[in-house]
Amino acid sequence: MTLYLALLRGINVGGRSRVPMKELAAAMQSNGYDNVTSYLQTGNVFFESEQTDVNELASDLQELILTEFGTTTPVVIRTSDQYGAASTTHPFGDHEDDFKKLHVMFLDLEPEPAAIEGLDSDRSPGDSFRVDGREIYLHLPNGAGRTKLTIDYFERCLGVVATGRNWNTVQTLRSMMETRAD
């Protein structure tokens, strides 16, 4: 069995796309996922599975959420090793102590190099990003609500599905995953 983290985008935000996490965990358990637990109501779900294709797992979970809750939501999945590697260090962490200004976007696929080269590094003055495999690390000193480095921008330019988390949440999930893996 492999330990996974499913990162769901845009659920339980502002009263729309309601997916109660306890009900989702129960639905996942009854559909073959093992040892399912969630973190708050934020769309972060730990589970175990013998399935090894993360994109197939994400597709299956999206279908389950649509069937059970009538909600369409993007899902990005990482194994415990993948998540551990992505959450160990933040490339902008050396010069930023405020974790609210550090974010990570998790992508379903690794973007093509030509698409990465087409990104506009001056799109949001003061903000910075770095694409590293299937993650985009962001430094948003002006705040996440003001940046033009949005999920929509990166999805459109890179042809990927993305979901984001602030560095505090990334670290909390990392700690939870490490505890579960032990």
Backbone as a ProteinNet text record, in pm:
[ID]
protein_1_A
[PRIMARY]
MTLYLALLRGINVGGRSRVPMKELAAAMQSNGYDNVTSYLQTGNVFFESEQTDVNELASDLQELILTEFGTTTPVVIRTSDQYGAASTTHPFGDHEDDFKKLHVMFLDLEPEPAAIEGLDSDRSPGDSFRVDGREIYLHLPNGAGRTKLTIDYFERCLGVVATGRNWNTVQTLRSMMETRAD
[TERTIARY]
83.3	0	87.7	47.6	118.3	35	101.6	36.5	33.4	-84.9	-105.4	-166.3	-149.4	-220.4	-294.1	-426.3	-508.1	-529.9	-499.1	-515.1	-629.1	-743.6	-862	-864.5	-909.7	-911.4	-1052.3	-1062.3	-1182.5	-1305	-1288.6	-1406.6	-1420.8	-1545.2	-1576.9	-1524.3	-1522.7	-1477.9	-1597.9	-1628.1	-1736.7	-1873.3	-1894.3	-2025.7	-2057.7	-1962.2	-1989.8	-1903.5	-1942.8	-1871.2	-1851.6	-1961.1	-1957.4	-1928.4	-1823	-1787.3	-1747.4	-1840.6	-1805.4	-1696.1	-1587.1	-1470.7	-1499.4	-1578.8	-1611.2	-1689.4	-1781.5	-1859.8	-1772.7	-1679.8	-1587.9	-1501.3	-1448.5	-1365.5	-1444.8	-1570.5	-1654.8	-1680.5	-1707.4	-1731.5	-1605.9	-1491.5	-1366.2	-1342.2	-1362.8	-1345.7	-1433.3	-1559.6	-1652.4	-1626.3	-1537.8	-1503	-1360.9	-1305.4	-1178.6	-1053.5	-1066.1	-950.1	-934.3	-811.9	-786.2	-733.2	-761.8	-707.8	-721.7	-842.8	-870.7	-889	-816.4	-835.1	-819.4	-883.8	-874.2	-818.9	-775	-727	-826.9	-895.9	-997.2	-1098.3	-1151.4	-1246.9	-1180.3	-1050.7	-973.3	-942.8	-993	-965.9	-830.6	-785	-659.6	-692.7	-672.1	-714.5	-599.4	-566	-467.1	-538.4	-475.8	-532.8	-423.7	-455.8	-365.1	-435.5	-354.8	-409.8	-300.3	-342.9	-249.2	-228.9	-318.3	-308.4	-181.3	-110.1	16.2	14.6	-87	-95.2	-167.7	-93.1	-154.1	-257.3	-237.4	-335.4	-465.1	-454.2	-574.1	-645.7	-569.8	-629.1	-702.3	-640.4	-702.8	-832.1	-829.9	-949.6	-1060.3	-1024.6	-1122.9	-1182.7	-1099.5	-1147.6	-1236.8	-1201.8	-1287.2	-1425.5	-1427	-1554	-1634.7	-1569.4	-1636.9	-1699.8	-1627	-1678.5	-1797.3	-1790	-1902.2	-2024.4	-2004.7	-2115.2	-2177.3	-2094.2	-2143.6	-2192.4	-2130.5	-2159.2	-2206.5	-2206.9	-2252.8	-2160.6	-2035	-1937.8	-1821.2	-1785.7	-1668	-1552.8	-1445.1	-1328.5	-1199.9	-1102.4	-972.1	-907.3	-838.2	-769	-625.9	-530.5	-389.6	-342.5	-270.1	-229	-77.1	-23.5	118.4	135.5	237.7	276.4	343.9	363.1	430.2	572	642.2	778.2	777.2	684.9	675.8	642.3	546.1	507.6	621.7	689.2	802.4	909.7	941.1	1042.8	998.1	870.9	819.8	807	797.7	770.3	890.5	1005.6	1123.3	1178.4	1200.5	1251.8	1177.1	1165.7	1103.3	1214.6	1227.1	1340.1	1344.1	1231.6	1230.2	1231.2	1241.4	1235.5	1355.4	1468.7	1588.4	1574.2	1491.3	1478.2	1335.6	1254.5	1117.6	1082.2	1058.7	1022.4	872	794.4	649	594.3	559	513.4	383.6	309.2	186.4	218.2	342.2	382.3	446	463.1	519.3	408.6	401.9	297.6	356.8	282.7	320.5	197.1	212.8	108.9	153.7	65.2	92	23	98.8	49.6	25.2	-71.5	-98.3	8.3	68.1	169.5	288.1	402.6	518.6	501.7	509	488.7	603.1	569.9	669.9	766.9	895.2	993.5	957.4	905.4	868.3	757.6	663.7	556.4	611.7	706.2	768.1	841.7	914.6	988.3	894.7	770	673.5	609.1	636.4	578.5	640.1	560	602.6	649.9	781.5	836.6	801.6	757.1	718	566.3	493.5	346.5	291.8	352.5	304.8	423.4	452.9	571.7	580.8	699.9	725	710	629.1	606.7	705.4	737.8	832.6	779	824.7	787.7	903.3	900	996.3	924.5	931.7	874.8	981.9	943.9	1036.2	960.8	974.9	902.4	752.6	681.8	535.8	491	580.9	546.3	587.7	511.5	548.8	557.2	675.3	696.7	678.7	601.3	570.3	611	661.3	685.7	595.5	498.1	397.1	399.3	498.8	509.9	393.4	322.7	208	78.2	85.6	-31.6	-89.4	-143.5	-200.1	-322.8	-395.3	-515.6	-486.8	-363.3	-328.3	-243.3	-192.8	-101	-174.1	-100.4	-149	-93.5	-18	34.9	-67.5	-176.6	-290.4	-288.9	-368.6	-385.2	-431.4	-528.5	-579.9	-468.4	-382.1	-271.6	-180.4	-137.8	-45	-112	-236.8	-305.3	-315.6	-353.9	-370.7	-237.9	-132.7	-2.2	70.5	51.5	127.4	48.8	-83.6	-164.8	-170.8	-181.7	-184.6	-304.7	-329.4	-425.1	-342.3	-385.3	-308.5	-399	-340.9	-404.8	-295.4	-328	-225.8	-249	-139.4	-142.3	-38.2	-67.1	35.9	136	252.8	362.3	329.5	248.9	206.7	128.5	34.2	-45.6	41.9	132.3	224.5	301.7	349.3	427.5	341.4	219.6	128.8	98.4	69.8	41.3	164.4	280.3	405	421.2	399.7	410.3	310	188.4	85.2	122.6	177.2	214	330.6	428.3	541.1	494.2	401.5	346	275.7	198.7	127.9	223.6	331.1	426.5	506.3	521.9	600.9	531.5
-118.5	0	124.7	222.2	349.5	456.6	543.7	656.3	773.8	833.9	946.4	1065.1	1181.7	1301.2	1354	1365.1	1425.1	1571	1659.2	1803.1	1846.7	1878.6	1918.5	2070.5	2122.5	2267.3	2323.8	2431.4	2513.2	2457.5	2362.3	2312.1	2381	2389.4	2446.4	2588.1	2663.4	2801.9	2891	2980	3075.4	3011.7	2897.6	2834.3	2761	2750.9	2678.9	2554	2465.5	2338.7	2267.9	2249	2186.9	2037.3	1995.7	1855.1	1830.9	1783.9	1757	1650.1	1683.2	1594.8	1459.9	1457.4	1328.5	1240.2	1301	1224.5	1180	1265.5	1227	1109.9	1117.2	1007.6	877.8	883.7	763.4	710.6	799.4	757.3	694.6	751.8	695.6	557.5	542.1	411.3	306.4	343.1	244.5	217.3	297.7	277.4	225.7	164	94.1	166.9	291.6	362.2	320.3	311.1	264.3	376.2	364.1	454.4	601.5	641.2	776.4	871.5	982.5	1089.5	1222.8	1324.4	1456.6	1556.7	1668.5	1778.5	1892.7	1919.4	2023.3	2009.8	2122.1	2122.5	2179.8	2159.1	2231.8	2156.4	2036.8	1965.1	1898.4	1851.8	1777.2	1641.6	1534.7	1402.6	1303.5	1238.9	1132	1000	910.1	776.7	682.3	554	451.1	375.3	328.6	252.4	166.4	58.1	-24.6	29.7	117	181.7	266.5	266.3	339.5	458.1	469.7	578.3	696.8	803.5	915.5	988.6	994.2	1061.6	981.3	849.5	765.6	777.7	780.2	801	934.8	1040	1172.4	1171.9	1108.2	1099	1021.3	909.5	829	908.4	983.3	1061.6	1176.8	1240.1	1344.7	1287.9	1170.3	1105.9	1071.5	1022.3	990.3	1115.7	1227	1352.2	1402.3	1390.3	1430.9	1344.1	1213.4	1120	1137.4	1147.6	1151.7	1289.3	1396.4	1530.2	1628.7	1584.4	1671	1788.9	1775	1883.6	1839.9	1926.9	1902.8	1982.8	1913.3	1981	1917.1	1999.3	1942.4	1875.4	1764.8	1689.2	1663.1	1693.4	1664.3	1573	1468.6	1369	1355.4	1339.9	1313.2	1193.3	1111.7	1006.9	1075.8	1002	1060.6	1104.7	1027.3	1065.4	1191.8	1198.3	1315.9	1440.2	1426	1541.3	1582.6	1484.1	1514.8	1593.7	1552.5	1623.4	1765.3	1783.2	1915.2	2009.9	1954.6	2038.1	2058.1	2009.2	2018.2	2159.5	2221.9	2359.1	2441	2568.9	2662.5	2750.2	2761.9	2836.1	2983.8	3039.4	3178.6	3189.3	3076.2	3073.2	3135.6	3144	3201	3350.2	3419	3563.4	3606.4	3509.3	3542.4	3460.9	3528.4	3461.4	3443.2	3521.6	3516.1	3409.7	3293.8	3181.1	3210.6	3313.7	3349.9	3405.4	3445.1	3502.2	3398.4	3276.8	3167	3068	3028.8	2938	2833.9	2724.9	2622.5	2586.3	2580.5	2525.1	2385.7	2289.8	2151	2124.8	2072.2	2050.1	1902.4	1873.6	1733.4	1674.8	1757.8	1712.7	1807.6	1758.9	1845.8	1924.4	2056.9	2137.3	2122.8	2147.7	2145	2262	2239.6	2347.9	2473.9	2456.9	2574.3	2654.4	2587.1	2657.1	2733.9	2673.6	2740.3	2866.7	2853.7	2968.6	3082	3050.5	3151.8	3227	3186.6	3255.8	3395.4	3490.7	3629	3652.8	3665.8	3685.9	3824	3916.2	4050.9	4068.8	3960.9	3968.6	4037.1	4012	4065.8	4127.3	4255	4318.4	4298.5	4259.1	4232.6	4086.4	4013.5	3871.2	3789.2	3670.1	3583	3441.3	3364.9	3223.8	3143.8	3015.1	2922.1	2790.6	2742.5	2613.8	2508.7	2404.7	2296.4	2164.7	2102.4	1976.8	2000.4	1933.4	1946.7	2040.9	2132.3	2233.4	2370.9	2470.6	2610	2673.3	2724.2	2790.6	2940.3	3002.1	3143.4	3221.4	3341.3	3438.4	3557.1	3583.2	3684.6	3789.5	3877.7	3976	4074.3	4093.3	4183.6	4113.3	3983.7	3906.4	3823.2	3707.7	3616.1	3675	3762.1	3822.2	3929.1	3973.9	4082.5	4037.3	3917.1	3872.9	3844.9	3860.8	3821.4	3683.9	3623.8	3488.6	3391.1	3376.3	3297.5	3155.4	3071.7	2935.9	2940.2	3026.1	3037.4	3072.5	3167.3	3206.7	3088.6	3018.4	2906.7	2791	2761.8	2653.4	2687	2810	2851.7	2849.1	2901.4	2910.1	2776.3	2692.2	2567	2444.5	2457.4	2343.2	2233.6	2273.9	2179.4	2209.3	2119.8	2143.3	2175.4	2275.1	2318.1	2342.7	2329.3	2370.8	2424.3	2523.7	2588.8	2576.5	2586.9	2587	2686	2752.8	2838.8	2750.6	2807.2	2728.5	2676	2749.8	2698.8	2568.8	2567.8	2447.2	2335.6	2370.4	2270.2	2202.2	2279.3	2222.9	2139.5	2183.2	2105.4	1970.9	1973	1848.6	1757.9	1818.1	1739.5	1666.8	1737.8	1677.6	1565.1	1586.8	1483.1	1360.8	1384.9	1274.2	1195.4	1265.6	1197.9	1112	1163	1087.2	962.5	974.1	859.7	758.4	805.1	714.8	632.2	682.1	610.5	488.4
0	0	0	-76.9	-83.7	-15.3	58.6	123.6	26.1	11.1	-79.7	-7.1	-67.9	-27.2	-148.6	-135.9	-240.8	-205.2	-298.4	-281.4	-372.9	-313.2	-388.2	-397.8	-511.7	-529.9	-520.7	-445	-447.2	-378.3	-288.5	-218.9	-83.5	-38.1	93.5	109.6	0.3	2.8	-28	62.4	39.1	21.1	81.6	75.8	-53	-142.8	-267.4	-276.5	-364.2	-382.8	-249.2	-177.7	-45.5	-57	8.6	18.4	163.8	247.8	386.7	394.7	460.4	462.2	528.2	635	697.1	600.6	527.7	429.8	312.3	270.5	163.8	208.6	330.4	382.3	385.2	429	433.2	292.8	198	59.3	-0.2	30	-20.7	38.5	170.4	236.5	170.2	144.6	88.2	-59.1	-121.4	-262	-280.5	-175.5	-191.8	-148.4	-106.4	-53.1	93.2	141.1	277.3	366.2	497.2	598.7	559.2	525	477.3	595.8	593	691	619.5	673.4	612	712.2	660.4	742.9	731.9	841.5	849.8	735.9	688.4	576.6	451.8	439.8	340.2	211.1	195.8	72.2	68	182.5	191.6	252.3	175.1	219.3	205.8	317.2	317.5	296.1	220.2	201.3	154.4	160.6	110.2	-0.7	-95.4	-207.7	-268.3	-330.6	-406.6	-547.4	-590.8	-722.1	-725	-836.2	-843.1	-940	-1021.9	-1118.9	-1054.6	-1018.8	-947.6	-1032.9	-1163.5	-1249.1	-1258.4	-1259.4	-1258.1	-1123.6	-1015.3	-882.8	-876.6	-929.2	-928.4	-1008.6	-1124.6	-1208	-1137.2	-1074.8	-1000.7	-885.2	-815.1	-701.8	-748.5	-858.9	-915.7	-950.1	-1009.3	-1045.3	-920.3	-817.5	-691.5	-630.9	-629.8	-573.8	-654.9	-784.9	-870	-843.9	-837.1	-814.5	-676.5	-573.5	-435.9	-391.8	-445	-393.8	-500.6	-627.4	-735.2	-761.7	-724.9	-737.3	-825.5	-918	-1000.2	-941	-909.5	-852.7	-902.8	-938.5	-974.6	-853.6	-879.4	-775.6	-823.2	-737.3	-763.7	-651.7	-686.6	-587.2	-585.4	-463.9	-444	-351.6	-380.1	-285.6	-167	-59.1	57.5	21.2	-60.4	-100.6	-186	-281.9	-367.6	-286.7	-195.7	-114.5	-21.4	35.9	123.1	50.1	-71.6	-150.1	-183.3	-214.7	-252.7	-134.2	-14.3	102.7	194.6	155.6	242	250.2	136.7	135.5	31.3	58	-35.4	-91.4	-222.6	-279	-238.9	-193.1	-149.2	2.9	71.2	216.3	285.7	216.4	278.2	308.1	229.9	251.8	288.5	333.2	376.3	499.6	610.6	735.9	752.1	679.4	690.9	596.1	652.2	569.9	495.4	535.4	463.6	324.9	305	176.5	84.1	136.6	58	24	-101.8	-148.6	-242	-260	-356.2	-436.6	-567.5	-653.3	-692.6	-670.7	-706.5	-840.3	-936	-1072.6	-1097.2	-1184.6	-1217.1	-1309.3	-1393.3	-1488.7	-1486.5	-1527.3	-1541.9	-1671.8	-1663.9	-1784.8	-1884.5	-2008.5	-2115.2	-2097.2	-2125.1	-2110.5	-2190.1	-2309.2	-2390.4	-2323.9	-2258.7	-2188.7	-2069	-1998.3	-1883.3	-1929.3	-2040.8	-2094.3	-2133.8	-2168	-2208.2	-2093	-1969.7	-1854.6	-1839.4	-1795.6	-1780.1	-1637.4	-1617.1	-1483.1	-1426.9	-1512.8	-1469.3	-1462.6	-1468.3	-1469.3	-1344.2	-1230.7	-1103.3	-1028.8	-1054.8	-995.6	-843.8	-800.3	-659.3	-623	-698.5	-674	-757.8	-708.1	-777.8	-781.6	-881	-888.8	-945.1	-914.4	-970.8	-997.5	-1120.6	-1157.6	-1133.2	-1058.4	-1026.9	-1042.9	-1157.7	-1183.7	-1185	-1093.2	-1086.5	-974.4	-935.4	-836.6	-887.2	-844.8	-866.6	-728.5	-695.9	-567.9	-589.3	-500.4	-514.4	-390.6	-413.8	-307.2	-340.1	-251.9	-276.7	-165	-164.6	-57	-51.5	-162.4	-165.2	-126.5	-101.6	-60.7	-173.5	-136.4	-235.2	-303.5	-235.6	-294	-396.5	-404.2	-496.4	-614.8	-608.8	-713.7	-845.1	-952.4	-1084.8	-1123	-1030.4	-1051	-995	-1065.4	-1019.4	-1076.1	-1015.6	-1066.9	-1211.4	-1240.5	-1377.5	-1475.8	-1438.7	-1526.2	-1556	-1451.8	-1472.3	-1547.1	-1516.3	-1589	-1737.5	-1766.7	-1906.3	-1981.1	-1919.9	-1986.8	-1996.1	-1894.6	-1889.2	-1934.9	-1948.4	-1990.2	-1885.6	-1758.2	-1647.3	-1558.4	-1463.3	-1355.6	-1232.2	-1154.4	-1038.3	-918.6	-801.7	-677.6	-587.2	-506.6	-426.5	-277	-202.6	-56.9	-7.3	105.1	162.8	237.7	266.1	322.6	461.9	540.1	670.9	654.2	562.1	537.1	482.4	392.1	335.8	448.1	544	653.7	748.2	774.2	858.4	793.1	663.4	591.5	587.7	574.4	574.3	707.7	817	948.8	966.7	921.3	930.3	847.4	727.7	640.7	701.1	758.4	821.1	938.6	1016.5	1128.9	1079.8	971.9	916.2	856.3	795.6	729.3	829.6	952.8	1053.8	1107
[MASK]
++++++++++++++++++++++++++++++++++++++++++++++++++++++++++++++++++++++++++++++++++++++++++++++++++++++++++++++++++++++++++++++++++++++++++++++++++++++++++++++++++++++++++++++++++++++

